[in-house]
Amino acid sequence: MQKDLGDYRKSYEKSALLEGTISENPMELFQKWFHETEASEGVDEPNAMTVSTIGLDGFPKSRVVLLKKFTYEGFIFYTNYNSEKGKAIAANPNVCVSFFWPNMERQVIIKGKAEKIAKNLSDGYFESRPDGSKLGALVSDQSSVIPSREILETKLKALEREYENKEILRPEHWGGYLVRPQSIEFWQGRPNRLHDRIRYVLVDQLDWKMERLAP
Ligand SMILES: Cc1cc2nc3c(=O)[nH]c(=O)nc-3n(C[C@H](O)[C@H](O)[C@H](O)COP(=O)(O)O)c2cc1C
């Protein structure tokens, strides 16, 4: 089998990323880009982001999760702490998070350290989820090998009975991670492959150095 994709070619024309016009704080630029992506309605899940970890097997692994909050501190997502990514983060908190917003011709790449958020914050978010999602978190021993799909469905049915009219509390193994950024790179596609790349590197606390990278 063979398919040649050499003719897939696109000229990026939509926007530019120029030093004089952007915030000195990358989280403010991220907010601006995020809002522009949301408003464009051309991306189904603008908060879908790829999180890469260094696994216990020494390999990097990337998977998509949903960004649930961002602040000046960083980026929060929720998952199972015992999952493959959870175990990877426990051993090595260095992660890479990236967003690709094709209709905006933009990419953002964040390197940082992931840490568990406070339990009460995870409780608050868990509480806001629909019951089906709450039970899903209880049912699934995320990333473990299972013999069949039926196992999950049987377990879900049993839990639905068990929790009928009962409050579903957050299991300890489920919660949020905050990724505290150490560098954030913004990529804006430009014509002739002369793309704009601006990287912010954290120098000290809230002090960021801005630099341009060759495309
Ligand atoms: C659009 C999309 C959103 C997802 N959101 C999440 C999420 O917020 N949290 C999560 O744990 N997994 C989410 N997943 C599933 C993950 O990609 C992944 O399968 C799961 O977290 C297990 O990863 P791991 O075995 O590498 O730990 C999402 C997948 C997709 C495609």
PDB file of C-alpha atoms and ligand atoms in Angstrom:
ATOM      1  CA  MET A   1       0.000   0.000   0.000  1.00  0.00           C
ATOM      2  CA  GLN A   2       1.217   3.472  -0.799  1.00  0.00           C
ATOM      3  CA  LYS A   3      -0.154   6.982  -0.922  1.00  0.00           C
ATOM      4  CA  ASP A   4       1.880   9.995  -1.884  1.00  0.00           C
ATOM      5  CA  LEU A   5       0.897  13.132   0.013  1.00  0.00           C
ATOM      6  CA  GLY A   6       3.509  15.378  -1.562  1.00  0.00           C
ATOM      7  CA  ASP A   7       0.871  17.552  -3.209  1.00  0.00           C
ATOM      8  CA  TYR A   8      -0.804  18.502   0.060  1.00  0.00           C
ATOM      9  CA  ARG A   9       0.328  22.108   0.216  1.00  0.00           C
ATOM     10  CA  LYS A  10      -1.232  25.146   1.766  1.00  0.00           C
ATOM     11  CA  SER A  11      -0.253  28.780   1.838  1.00  0.00           C
ATOM     12  CA  TYR A  12      -0.809  30.387   5.224  1.00  0.00           C
ATOM     13  CA  GLU A  13      -2.128  33.904   4.778  1.00  0.00           C
ATOM     14  CA  LYS A  14      -4.438  34.706   7.658  1.00  0.00           C
ATOM     15  CA  SER A  15      -2.415  36.635  10.162  1.00  0.00           C
ATOM     16  CA  ALA A  16       0.971  37.704  11.488  1.00  0.00           C
ATOM     17  CA  LEU A  17       2.709  37.604  14.840  1.00  0.00           C
ATOM     18  CA  LEU A  18       4.877  40.655  15.371  1.00  0.00           C
ATOM     19  CA  GLU A  19       6.775  41.606  18.514  1.00  0.00           C
ATOM     20  CA  GLY A  20       5.489  45.180  18.813  1.00  0.00           C
ATOM     21  CA  THR A  21       1.852  44.122  18.779  1.00  0.00           C
ATOM     22  CA  ILE A  22       1.743  41.372  21.420  1.00  0.00           C
ATOM     23  CA  SER A  23       1.611  41.216  25.210  1.00  0.00           C
ATOM     24  CA  GLU A  24       4.794  40.747  27.215  1.00  0.00           C
ATOM     25  CA  ASN A  25       2.996  37.979  29.095  1.00  0.00           C
ATOM     26  CA  PRO A  26       2.415  34.772  27.097  1.00  0.00           C
ATOM     27  CA  MET A  27      -0.712  33.832  29.066  1.00  0.00           C
ATOM     28  CA  GLU A  28      -2.318  37.047  27.837  1.00  0.00           C
ATOM     29  CA  LEU A  29      -1.390  36.200  24.257  1.00  0.00           C
ATOM     30  CA  PHE A  30      -2.702  32.664  24.829  1.00  0.00           C
ATOM     31  CA  GLN A  31      -5.984  34.107  26.093  1.00  0.00           C
ATOM     32  CA  LYS A  32      -6.257  36.348  23.032  1.00  0.00           C
ATOM     33  CA  TRP A  33      -5.592  33.441  20.644  1.00  0.00           C
ATOM     34  CA  PHE A  34      -7.960  31.170  22.550  1.00  0.00           C
ATOM     35  CA  HIS A  35     -10.786  33.697  22.361  1.00  0.00           C
ATOM     36  CA  GLU A  36     -10.154  34.292  18.678  1.00  0.00           C
ATOM     37  CA  THR A  37     -10.293  30.546  18.034  1.00  0.00           C
ATOM     38  CA  GLU A  38     -13.542  30.206  20.012  1.00  0.00           C
ATOM     39  CA  ALA A  39     -15.084  33.136  18.155  1.00  0.00           C
ATOM     40  CA  SER A  40     -14.069  31.745  14.776  1.00  0.00           C
ATOM     41  CA  GLU A  41     -16.349  28.729  15.285  1.00  0.00           C
ATOM     42  CA  GLY A  42     -14.122  26.823  12.883  1.00  0.00           C
ATOM     43  CA  VAL A  43     -12.660  24.545  15.558  1.00  0.00           C
ATOM     44  CA  ASP A  44     -14.939  22.016  17.226  1.00  0.00           C
ATOM     45  CA  GLU A  45     -13.055  21.738  20.496  1.00  0.00           C
ATOM     46  CA  PRO A  46     -10.634  24.643  20.800  1.00  0.00           C
ATOM     47  CA  ASN A  47      -9.712  23.346  24.266  1.00  0.00           C
ATOM     48  CA  ALA A  48      -8.477  19.988  22.959  1.00  0.00           C
ATOM     49  CA  MET A  49      -4.756  19.842  23.592  1.00  0.00           C
ATOM     50  CA  THR A  50      -2.049  17.253  23.152  1.00  0.00           C
ATOM     51  CA  VAL A  51      -0.158  16.367  26.323  1.00  0.00           C
ATOM     52  CA  SER A  52       3.142  14.570  25.937  1.00  0.00           C
ATOM     53  CA  THR A  53       4.858  12.838  28.808  1.00  0.00           C
ATOM     54  CA  ILE A  54       8.040  10.845  29.158  1.00  0.00           C
ATOM     55  CA  GLY A  55       6.877   7.327  29.985  1.00  0.00           C
ATOM     56  CA  LEU A  56       8.313   4.820  32.417  1.00  0.00           C
ATOM     57  CA  ASP A  57       9.434   2.901  29.308  1.00  0.00           C
ATOM     58  CA  GLY A  58      11.574   5.888  28.240  1.00  0.00           C
ATOM     59  CA  PHE A  59       9.369   6.749  25.270  1.00  0.00           C
ATOM     60  CA  PRO A  60       7.511  10.038  24.893  1.00  0.00           C
ATOM     61  CA  LYS A  61       3.761   9.558  24.576  1.00  0.00           C
ATOM     62  CA  SER A  62       1.202  12.099  23.399  1.00  0.00           C
ATOM     63  CA  ARG A  63      -2.545  12.045  23.832  1.00  0.00           C
ATOM     64  CA  VAL A  64      -5.373  14.543  23.606  1.00  0.00           C
ATOM     65  CA  VAL A  65      -7.063  15.842  26.759  1.00  0.00           C
ATOM     66  CA  LEU A  66      -9.352  18.792  27.358  1.00  0.00           C
ATOM     67  CA  LEU A  67      -8.101  22.034  28.845  1.00  0.00           C
ATOM     68  CA  LYS A  68     -10.570  22.980  31.576  1.00  0.00           C
ATOM     69  CA  LYS A  69      -9.057  26.182  32.896  1.00  0.00           C
ATOM     70  CA  PHE A  70      -6.166  28.546  32.326  1.00  0.00           C
ATOM     71  CA  THR A  71      -4.857  31.335  34.518  1.00  0.00           C
ATOM     72  CA  TYR A  72      -1.551  33.206  34.858  1.00  0.00           C
ATOM     73  CA  GLU A  73      -0.332  30.086  36.714  1.00  0.00           C
ATOM     74  CA  GLY A  74      -0.882  27.717  33.832  1.00  0.00           C
ATOM     75  CA  PHE A  75      -3.138  25.108  32.254  1.00  0.00           C
ATOM     76  CA  ILE A  76      -5.460  22.664  34.064  1.00  0.00           C
ATOM     77  CA  PHE A  77      -6.759  19.328  32.777  1.00  0.00           C
ATOM     78  CA  TYR A  78      -8.415  16.379  34.531  1.00  0.00           C
ATOM     79  CA  THR A  79      -7.616  12.725  34.324  1.00  0.00           C
ATOM     80  CA  ASN A  80      -7.041   9.487  36.204  1.00  0.00           C
ATOM     81  CA  TYR A  81      -3.915   9.817  38.373  1.00  0.00           C
ATOM     82  CA  ASN A  82      -3.255   6.068  37.953  1.00  0.00           C
ATOM     83  CA  SER A  83      -3.363   6.213  34.149  1.00  0.00           C
ATOM     84  CA  GLU A  84      -0.265   5.824  32.004  1.00  0.00           C
ATOM     85  CA  LYS A  85       0.131   9.600  31.901  1.00  0.00           C
ATOM     86  CA  GLY A  86      -0.414   9.842  35.661  1.00  0.00           C
ATOM     87  CA  LYS A  87       2.351   7.333  36.341  1.00  0.00           C
ATOM     88  CA  ALA A  88       4.621   9.086  33.851  1.00  0.00           C
ATOM     89  CA  ILE A  89       4.042  12.467  35.513  1.00  0.00           C
ATOM     90  CA  ALA A  90       4.667  11.013  38.978  1.00  0.00           C
ATOM     91  CA  ALA A  91       8.100   9.866  37.805  1.00  0.00           C
ATOM     92  CA  ASN A  92       8.883  12.877  35.626  1.00  0.00           C
ATOM     93  CA  PRO A  93       6.685  15.990  35.816  1.00  0.00           C
ATOM     94  CA  ASN A  94       8.182  17.531  32.674  1.00  0.00           C
ATOM     95  CA  VAL A  95       5.482  17.662  30.018  1.00  0.00           C
ATOM     96  CA  CYS A  96       4.791  19.270  26.677  1.00  0.00           C
ATOM     97  CA  VAL A  97       1.333  20.567  25.835  1.00  0.00           C
ATOM     98  CA  SER A  98       0.345  21.685  22.364  1.00  0.00           C
ATOM     99  CA  PHE A  99      -2.613  23.132  20.535  1.00  0.00           C
ATOM    100  CA  PHE A 100      -3.202  23.131  16.778  1.00  0.00           C
ATOM    101  CA  TRP A 101      -5.915  25.469  15.580  1.00  0.00           C
ATOM    102  CA  PRO A 102      -5.912  24.784  11.825  1.00  0.00           C
ATOM    103  CA  ASN A 103      -8.485  27.363  10.810  1.00  0.00           C
ATOM    104  CA  MET A 104      -6.413  30.059  12.523  1.00  0.00           C
ATOM    105  CA  GLU A 105      -3.193  28.648  11.025  1.00  0.00           C
ATOM    106  CA  ARG A 106      -1.814  28.620  14.560  1.00  0.00           C
ATOM    107  CA  GLN A 107       0.019  26.293  16.899  1.00  0.00           C
ATOM    108  CA  VAL A 108       1.032  26.778  20.539  1.00  0.00           C
ATOM    109  CA  ILE A 109       3.654  24.605  22.243  1.00  0.00           C
ATOM    110  CA  ILE A 110       4.129  24.725  25.988  1.00  0.00           C
ATOM    111  CA  LYS A 111       6.848  23.077  28.020  1.00  0.00           C
ATOM    112  CA  GLY A 112       6.327  22.928  31.740  1.00  0.00           C
ATOM    113  CA  LYS A 113       5.935  20.925  34.897  1.00  0.00           C
ATOM    114  CA  ALA A 114       2.698  19.181  35.814  1.00  0.00           C
ATOM    115  CA  GLU A 115       1.526  19.036  39.416  1.00  0.00           C
ATOM    116  CA  LYS A 116      -1.664  17.777  41.034  1.00  0.00           C
ATOM    117  CA  ILE A 117      -4.058  20.565  41.915  1.00  0.00           C
ATOM    118  CA  ALA A 118      -5.548  20.923  45.414  1.00  0.00           C
ATOM    119  CA  LYS A 119      -8.109  18.227  46.274  1.00  0.00           C
ATOM    120  CA  ASN A 120     -10.878  20.742  46.905  1.00  0.00           C
ATOM    121  CA  LEU A 121     -10.440  22.130  43.374  1.00  0.00           C
ATOM    122  CA  SER A 122     -10.716  18.641  41.891  1.00  0.00           C
ATOM    123  CA  ASP A 123     -13.777  18.030  44.096  1.00  0.00           C
ATOM    124  CA  GLY A 124     -15.366  21.219  42.779  1.00  0.00           C
ATOM    125  CA  TYR A 125     -14.842  20.297  39.151  1.00  0.00           C
ATOM    126  CA  PHE A 126     -15.909  16.661  39.678  1.00  0.00           C
ATOM    127  CA  GLU A 127     -19.091  17.882  41.327  1.00  0.00           C
ATOM    128  CA  SER A 128     -19.917  19.992  38.254  1.00  0.00           C
ATOM    129  CA  ARG A 129     -19.817  16.975  35.908  1.00  0.00           C
ATOM    130  CA  PRO A 130     -22.952  15.087  34.836  1.00  0.00           C
ATOM    131  CA  ASP A 131     -23.613  11.833  36.728  1.00  0.00           C
ATOM    132  CA  GLY A 132     -22.735   9.712  33.693  1.00  0.00           C
ATOM    133  CA  SER A 133     -19.240  11.228  33.542  1.00  0.00           C
ATOM    134  CA  LYS A 134     -18.823  10.856  37.298  1.00  0.00           C
ATOM    135  CA  LEU A 135     -19.649   7.154  37.113  1.00  0.00           C
ATOM    136  CA  GLY A 136     -17.366   6.808  34.105  1.00  0.00           C
ATOM    137  CA  ALA A 137     -14.480   7.964  36.279  1.00  0.00           C
ATOM    138  CA  LEU A 138     -15.397   5.297  38.844  1.00  0.00           C
ATOM    139  CA  VAL A 139     -15.835   2.544  36.283  1.00  0.00           C
ATOM    140  CA  SER A 140     -12.670   2.918  34.323  1.00  0.00           C
ATOM    141  CA  ASP A 141      -9.283   1.902  35.594  1.00  0.00           C
ATOM    142  CA  GLN A 142      -7.841   4.107  32.857  1.00  0.00           C
ATOM    143  CA  SER A 143      -4.984   2.658  30.781  1.00  0.00           C
ATOM    144  CA  SER A 144      -5.204  -0.848  32.257  1.00  0.00           C
ATOM    145  CA  VAL A 145      -5.691  -3.821  29.922  1.00  0.00           C
ATOM    146  CA  ILE A 146      -9.243  -5.204  30.101  1.00  0.00           C
ATOM    147  CA  PRO A 147     -10.669  -8.412  28.635  1.00  0.00           C
ATOM    148  CA  SER A 148     -13.745  -6.885  27.006  1.00  0.00           C
ATOM    149  CA  ARG A 149     -16.058  -3.887  26.661  1.00  0.00           C
ATOM    150  CA  GLU A 150     -18.796  -5.851  28.433  1.00  0.00           C
ATOM    151  CA  ILE A 151     -16.818  -5.665  31.670  1.00  0.00           C
ATOM    152  CA  LEU A 152     -17.150  -1.866  31.597  1.00  0.00           C
ATOM    153  CA  GLU A 153     -20.833  -1.895  30.782  1.00  0.00           C
ATOM    154  CA  THR A 154     -21.634  -4.448  33.488  1.00  0.00           C
ATOM    155  CA  LYS A 155     -19.671  -2.397  36.010  1.00  0.00           C
ATOM    156  CA  LEU A 156     -21.453   0.787  34.949  1.00  0.00           C
ATOM    157  CA  LYS A 157     -24.872  -0.831  35.381  1.00  0.00           C
ATOM    158  CA  ALA A 158     -23.918  -2.069  38.849  1.00  0.00           C
ATOM    159  CA  LEU A 159     -22.693   1.398  39.844  1.00  0.00           C
ATOM    160  CA  GLU A 160     -25.827   3.037  38.451  1.00  0.00           C
ATOM    161  CA  ARG A 161     -27.862   0.824  40.802  1.00  0.00           C
ATOM    162  CA  GLU A 162     -25.519   1.395  43.727  1.00  0.00           C
ATOM    163  CA  TYR A 163     -25.552   5.178  43.346  1.00  0.00           C
ATOM    164  CA  GLU A 164     -29.231   5.647  42.607  1.00  0.00           C
ATOM    165  CA  ASN A 165     -30.237   8.660  44.752  1.00  0.00           C
ATOM    166  CA  LYS A 166     -26.775   8.709  46.302  1.00  0.00           C
ATOM    167  CA  GLU A 167     -24.137  11.382  45.931  1.00  0.00           C
ATOM    168  CA  ILE A 168     -21.227  10.347  43.706  1.00  0.00           C
ATOM    169  CA  LEU A 169     -18.010  11.561  45.293  1.00  0.00           C
ATOM    170  CA  ARG A 170     -14.743  12.076  43.479  1.00  0.00           C
ATOM    171  CA  PRO A 171     -12.520   9.023  43.709  1.00  0.00           C
ATOM    172  CA  GLU A 172      -9.035   9.798  45.077  1.00  0.00           C
ATOM    173  CA  HIS A 173      -7.409   8.575  41.874  1.00  0.00           C
ATOM    174  CA  TRP A 174      -9.165  11.147  39.688  1.00  0.00           C
ATOM    175  CA  GLY A 175      -8.305  14.836  39.599  1.00  0.00           C
ATOM    176  CA  GLY A 176      -6.642  17.760  37.963  1.00  0.00           C
ATOM    177  CA  TYR A 177      -3.128  18.620  36.923  1.00  0.00           C
ATOM    178  CA  LEU A 178      -1.814  22.141  36.605  1.00  0.00           C
ATOM    179  CA  VAL A 179       0.878  22.526  33.980  1.00  0.00           C
ATOM    180  CA  ARG A 180       3.085  25.439  35.014  1.00  0.00           C
ATOM    181  CA  PRO A 181       4.693  26.724  31.835  1.00  0.00           C
ATOM    182  CA  GLN A 182       8.416  27.332  31.520  1.00  0.00           C
ATOM    183  CA  SER A 183       8.304  28.200  27.842  1.00  0.00           C
ATOM    184  CA  ILE A 184       5.461  28.927  25.456  1.00  0.00           C
ATOM    185  CA  GLU A 185       5.980  29.060  21.722  1.00  0.00           C
ATOM    186  CA  PHE A 186       3.421  30.658  19.421  1.00  0.00           C
ATOM    187  CA  TRP A 187       3.454  29.713  15.743  1.00  0.00           C
ATOM    188  CA  GLN A 188       1.581  31.658  13.122  1.00  0.00           C
ATOM    189  CA  GLY A 189       1.638  30.326   9.555  1.00  0.00           C
ATOM    190  CA  ARG A 190       2.873  32.852   6.970  1.00  0.00           C
ATOM    191  CA  PRO A 191       3.306  32.779   3.192  1.00  0.00           C
ATOM    192  CA  ASN A 192       6.334  31.114   1.614  1.00  0.00           C
ATOM    193  CA  ARG A 193       7.037  29.063   4.730  1.00  0.00           C
ATOM    194  CA  LEU A 194       8.375  32.168   6.476  1.00  0.00           C
ATOM    195  CA  HIS A 195       6.219  31.503   9.494  1.00  0.00           C
ATOM    196  CA  ASP A 196       6.301  33.617  12.641  1.00  0.00           C
ATOM    197  CA  ARG A 197       7.529  31.857  15.759  1.00  0.00           C
ATOM    198  CA  ILE A 198       7.702  33.736  19.027  1.00  0.00           C
ATOM    199  CA  ARG A 199       8.879  31.907  22.122  1.00  0.00           C
ATOM    200  CA  TYR A 200       8.509  33.205  25.656  1.00  0.00           C
ATOM    201  CA  VAL A 201      10.870  31.740  28.225  1.00  0.00           C
ATOM    202  CA  LEU A 202      10.266  32.152  31.941  1.00  0.00           C
ATOM    203  CA  VAL A 203      13.199  33.975  33.487  1.00  0.00           C
ATOM    204  CA  ASP A 204      11.914  34.570  36.988  1.00  0.00           C
ATOM    205  CA  GLN A 205       8.429  34.206  38.494  1.00  0.00           C
ATOM    206  CA  LEU A 206       6.310  36.423  36.203  1.00  0.00           C
ATOM    207  CA  ASP A 207       9.216  37.729  34.142  1.00  0.00           C
ATOM    208  CA  TRP A 208       9.247  36.369  30.586  1.00  0.00           C
ATOM    209  CA  LYS A 209      11.888  36.768  27.884  1.00  0.00           C
ATOM    210  CA  MET A 210      10.519  36.985  24.350  1.00  0.00           C
ATOM    211  CA  GLU A 211      12.540  35.695  21.407  1.00  0.00           C
ATOM    212  CA  ARG A 212      11.933  35.020  17.717  1.00  0.00           C
ATOM    213  CA  LEU A 213      12.747  31.626  16.250  1.00  0.00           C
ATOM    214  CA  ALA A 214      13.554  30.842  12.645  1.00  0.00           C
ATOM    215  CA  PRO A 215      10.678  29.042  10.961  1.00  0.00           C
TER     216      PRO A 215
HETATM  217  C1  LIG B   1     -11.022  15.050  22.122  1.00  0.00           C
HETATM  218  C2  LIG B   1     -10.497  14.189  23.255  1.00  0.00           C
HETATM  219  C3  LIG B   1     -10.597  14.645  24.552  1.00  0.00           C
HETATM  220  C4  LIG B   1     -10.113  13.885  25.619  1.00  0.00           C
HETATM  221  N1  LIG B   1     -10.148  14.413  26.872  1.00  0.00           N
HETATM  222  C5  LIG B   1      -9.596  13.713  27.899  1.00  0.00           C
HETATM  223  C6  LIG B   1      -9.482  14.307  29.196  1.00  0.00           C
HETATM  224  O1  LIG B   1      -9.843  15.474  29.427  1.00  0.00           O
HETATM  225  N2  LIG B   1      -8.949  13.543  30.192  1.00  0.00           N
HETATM  226  C7  LIG B   1      -8.480  12.272  29.979  1.00  0.00           C
HETATM  227  O2  LIG B   1      -8.012  11.643  30.914  1.00  0.00           O
HETATM  228  N3  LIG B   1      -8.549  11.706  28.753  1.00  0.00           N
HETATM  229  C8  LIG B   1      -9.081  12.392  27.716  1.00  0.00           C
HETATM  230  N4  LIG B   1      -9.113  11.840  26.447  1.00  0.00           N
HETATM  231  C9  LIG B   1      -8.589  10.466  26.274  1.00  0.00           C
HETATM  232  C10 LIG B   1      -7.058  10.514  26.194  1.00  0.00           C
HETATM  233  O3  LIG B   1      -6.646  10.915  24.898  1.00  0.00           O
HETATM  234  C11 LIG B   1      -6.404   9.176  26.559  1.00  0.00           C
HETATM  235  O4  LIG B   1      -6.955   8.125  25.771  1.00  0.00           O
HETATM  236  C12 LIG B   1      -6.581   8.811  28.022  1.00  0.00           C
HETATM  237  O5  LIG B   1      -6.400   9.940  28.867  1.00  0.00           O
HETATM  238  C13 LIG B   1      -5.596   7.722  28.449  1.00  0.00           C
HETATM  239  O6  LIG B   1      -4.283   8.171  28.213  1.00  0.00           O
HETATM  240  P1  LIG B   1      -3.001   7.452  28.838  1.00  0.00           P
HETATM  241  O7  LIG B   1      -3.250   5.980  28.799  1.00  0.00           O
HETATM  242  O8  LIG B   1      -1.869   7.877  27.958  1.00  0.00           O
HETATM  243  O9  LIG B   1      -2.857   7.960  30.255  1.00  0.00           O
HETATM  244  C14 LIG B   1      -9.562  12.604  25.373  1.00  0.00           C
HETATM  245  C15 LIG B   1      -9.454  12.147  24.049  1.00  0.00           C
HETATM  246  C16 LIG B   1      -9.909  12.941  23.012  1.00  0.00           C
HETATM  247  C17 LIG B   1      -9.711  12.452  21.595  1.00  0.00           C
END
